């Protein structure tokens, strides 16, 4: 599609939950090639972190801090911060489910 439009192009994350896409690193401008578009898309989609079970509170915090969108979780542009304790507890529960239902643990 970017070839049809013509370069340079811009890539912008579409999400009703993120009002300021630049704060979430969801805007890439002046992309000059198909490869640049693919790389920008990959960067947007790649925002994840890895943690191995068992996950304790400190590791849950580190997993959250490792994602680029962590700045959004802390609160930005007059938006309240996320409930970090609830997110940490949720991550630990998910990892416990992995342990409970994985034949390898």
PDB file of C-alpha atoms in Angstrom:
ATOM      1  CA  UNK A   1       0.000   0.000   0.000  1.00  0.00           C
ATOM      2  CA  UNK A   2       2.830   2.412   0.778  1.00  0.00           C
ATOM      3  CA  UNK A   3       4.102   2.095  -2.811  1.00  0.00           C
ATOM      4  CA  UNK A   4       0.642   2.983  -4.103  1.00  0.00           C
ATOM      5  CA  UNK A   5       0.529   6.072  -1.906  1.00  0.00           C
ATOM      6  CA  UNK A   6       4.119   6.987  -2.632  1.00  0.00           C
ATOM      7  CA  UNK A   7       7.010   7.579  -0.281  1.00  0.00           C
ATOM      8  CA  UNK A   8       7.610   9.064   2.211  1.00  0.00           C
ATOM      9  CA  UNK A   9       4.772   7.684   4.342  1.00  0.00           C
ATOM     10  CA  UNK A  10       3.804   7.747   7.996  1.00  0.00           C
ATOM     11  CA  UNK A  11       2.738   4.847  10.186  1.00  0.00           C
ATOM     12  CA  UNK A  12       0.421   5.488  13.113  1.00  0.00           C
ATOM     13  CA  UNK A  13      -0.926   3.091  15.714  1.00  0.00           C
ATOM     14  CA  UNK A  14      -4.724   2.881  15.732  1.00  0.00           C
ATOM     15  CA  UNK A  15      -6.216   2.383  19.177  1.00  0.00           C
ATOM     16  CA  UNK A  16      -9.167   4.034  20.883  1.00  0.00           C
ATOM     17  CA  UNK A  17      -7.438   3.342  24.205  1.00  0.00           C
ATOM     18  CA  UNK A  18      -4.306   5.375  23.429  1.00  0.00           C
ATOM     19  CA  UNK A  19      -5.134   9.017  22.843  1.00  0.00           C
ATOM     20  CA  UNK A  20      -1.537  10.216  22.361  1.00  0.00           C
ATOM     21  CA  UNK A  21       0.084   7.757  19.975  1.00  0.00           C
ATOM     22  CA  UNK A  22       3.512   9.432  20.149  1.00  0.00           C
ATOM     23  CA  UNK A  23       3.702   8.752  23.879  1.00  0.00           C
ATOM     24  CA  UNK A  24       3.308   5.041  23.125  1.00  0.00           C
ATOM     25  CA  UNK A  25       5.926   5.202  20.339  1.00  0.00           C
ATOM     26  CA  UNK A  26       3.082   4.547  17.936  1.00  0.00           C
ATOM     27  CA  UNK A  27       3.930   7.172  15.298  1.00  0.00           C
ATOM     28  CA  UNK A  28       6.720   6.817  12.739  1.00  0.00           C
ATOM     29  CA  UNK A  29       7.227   9.569  10.179  1.00  0.00           C
ATOM     30  CA  UNK A  30       9.138  10.044   6.930  1.00  0.00           C
ATOM     31  CA  UNK A  31       9.392   6.341   6.105  1.00  0.00           C
ATOM     32  CA  UNK A  32      11.186   6.169   2.765  1.00  0.00           C
ATOM     33  CA  UNK A  33      10.902   2.477   1.783  1.00  0.00           C
ATOM     34  CA  UNK A  34       8.950  -0.732   2.225  1.00  0.00           C
ATOM     35  CA  UNK A  35      11.693  -1.961   4.537  1.00  0.00           C
ATOM     36  CA  UNK A  36      11.419   1.164   6.709  1.00  0.00           C
ATOM     37  CA  UNK A  37       7.639   0.621   6.948  1.00  0.00           C
ATOM     38  CA  UNK A  38       8.118  -3.035   7.932  1.00  0.00           C
ATOM     39  CA  UNK A  39      10.714  -2.095  10.554  1.00  0.00           C
ATOM     40  CA  UNK A  40       8.480   0.599  12.045  1.00  0.00           C
ATOM     41  CA  UNK A  41       5.531  -1.796  12.150  1.00  0.00           C
ATOM     42  CA  UNK A  42       7.714  -4.415  13.799  1.00  0.00           C
ATOM     43  CA  UNK A  43       8.830  -1.922  16.458  1.00  0.00           C
ATOM     44  CA  UNK A  44       5.219  -1.063  17.281  1.00  0.00           C
ATOM     45  CA  UNK A  45       4.166  -4.710  17.490  1.00  0.00           C
ATOM     46  CA  UNK A  46       7.323  -5.834  19.290  1.00  0.00           C
ATOM     47  CA  UNK A  47       6.629  -3.966  22.531  1.00  0.00           C
ATOM     48  CA  UNK A  48       6.743  -6.912  24.873  1.00  0.00           C
ATOM     49  CA  UNK A  49       8.841  -8.322  27.649  1.00  0.00           C
ATOM     50  CA  UNK A  50       9.800 -11.801  28.716  1.00  0.00           C
ATOM     51  CA  UNK A  51       9.617 -13.278  32.160  1.00  0.00           C
ATOM     52  CA  UNK A  52      10.002 -16.921  33.074  1.00  0.00           C
ATOM     53  CA  UNK A  53       7.948 -18.638  35.742  1.00  0.00           C
ATOM     54  CA  UNK A  54       7.906 -18.643  38.651  1.00  0.00           C
ATOM     55  CA  UNK A  55       7.354 -14.903  38.717  1.00  0.00           C
ATOM     56  CA  UNK A  56       7.657 -13.002  41.986  1.00  0.00           C
ATOM     57  CA  UNK A  57       6.725  -9.384  42.684  1.00  0.00           C
ATOM     58  CA  UNK A  58      10.134  -7.980  41.721  1.00  0.00           C
ATOM     59  CA  UNK A  59      10.197  -9.884  38.433  1.00  0.00           C
ATOM     60  CA  UNK A  60       6.627  -8.799  37.641  1.00  0.00           C
ATOM     61  CA  UNK A  61       7.709  -5.181  38.139  1.00  0.00           C
ATOM     62  CA  UNK A  62      10.731  -5.686  35.876  1.00  0.00           C
ATOM     63  CA  UNK A  63       8.604  -7.255  33.135  1.00  0.00           C
ATOM     64  CA  UNK A  64       6.316  -4.214  33.164  1.00  0.00           C
ATOM     65  CA  UNK A  65       9.262  -1.791  33.197  1.00  0.00           C
ATOM     66  CA  UNK A  66      10.780  -3.501  30.162  1.00  0.00           C
ATOM     67  CA  UNK A  67       7.989  -2.534  27.775  1.00  0.00           C
ATOM     68  CA  UNK A  68       8.127   0.822  26.000  1.00  0.00           C
ATOM     69  CA  UNK A  69       4.486   1.478  26.898  1.00  0.00           C
ATOM     70  CA  UNK A  70       5.461   1.522  30.591  1.00  0.00           C
ATOM     71  CA  UNK A  71       5.408   5.334  30.486  1.00  0.00           C
ATOM     72  CA  UNK A  72       1.699   5.105  29.680  1.00  0.00           C
ATOM     73  CA  UNK A  73       1.115   2.810  32.648  1.00  0.00           C
ATOM     74  CA  UNK A  74       2.733   5.378  34.943  1.00  0.00           C
ATOM     75  CA  UNK A  75       0.259   8.014  33.785  1.00  0.00           C
ATOM     76  CA  UNK A  76       0.822  10.696  31.214  1.00  0.00           C
ATOM     77  CA  UNK A  77      -0.844  13.904  29.994  1.00  0.00           C
ATOM     78  CA  UNK A  78      -3.284  14.194  32.868  1.00  0.00           C
ATOM     79  CA  UNK A  79      -4.264  10.530  32.675  1.00  0.00           C
ATOM     80  CA  UNK A  80      -4.088   8.644  35.948  1.00  0.00           C
ATOM     81  CA  UNK A  81      -1.551   5.872  36.366  1.00  0.00           C
ATOM     82  CA  UNK A  82      -2.628   2.272  36.056  1.00  0.00           C
ATOM     83  CA  UNK A  83      -3.096   0.241  39.197  1.00  0.00           C
ATOM     84  CA  UNK A  84       0.426  -1.208  39.234  1.00  0.00           C
ATOM     85  CA  UNK A  85      -0.247  -3.500  42.185  1.00  0.00           C
ATOM     86  CA  UNK A  86      -3.224  -5.025  40.368  1.00  0.00           C
ATOM     87  CA  UNK A  87      -1.160  -5.500  37.198  1.00  0.00           C
ATOM     88  CA  UNK A  88       1.674  -7.114  39.167  1.00  0.00           C
ATOM     89  CA  UNK A  89      -0.796  -9.462  40.847  1.00  0.00           C
ATOM     90  CA  UNK A  90      -2.367 -10.293  37.479  1.00  0.00           C
ATOM     91  CA  UNK A  91       1.003 -11.116  35.926  1.00  0.00           C
ATOM     92  CA  UNK A  92       1.906 -13.362  38.848  1.00  0.00           C
ATOM     93  CA  UNK A  93      -1.457 -15.172  38.564  1.00  0.00           C
ATOM     94  CA  UNK A  94      -1.010 -15.702  34.826  1.00  0.00           C
ATOM     95  CA  UNK A  95       2.451 -17.121  35.373  1.00  0.00           C
ATOM     96  CA  UNK A  96       1.103 -19.370  38.111  1.00  0.00           C
ATOM     97  CA  UNK A  97      -1.469 -20.693  35.641  1.00  0.00           C
ATOM     98  CA  UNK A  98       1.372 -21.495  33.255  1.00  0.00           C
ATOM     99  CA  UNK A  99       3.074 -23.467  35.996  1.00  0.00           C
ATOM    100  CA  UNK A 100      -0.140 -25.205  37.102  1.00  0.00           C
ATOM    101  CA  UNK A 101      -1.163 -26.304  33.608  1.00  0.00           C
ATOM    102  CA  UNK A 102       2.190 -26.938  31.968  1.00  0.00           C
ATOM    103  CA  UNK A 103       3.417 -30.534  31.925  1.00  0.00           C
ATOM    104  CA  UNK A 104       7.007 -29.228  32.056  1.00  0.00           C
ATOM    105  CA  UNK A 105       6.662 -27.757  35.570  1.00  0.00           C
TER     106      UNK A 105
END
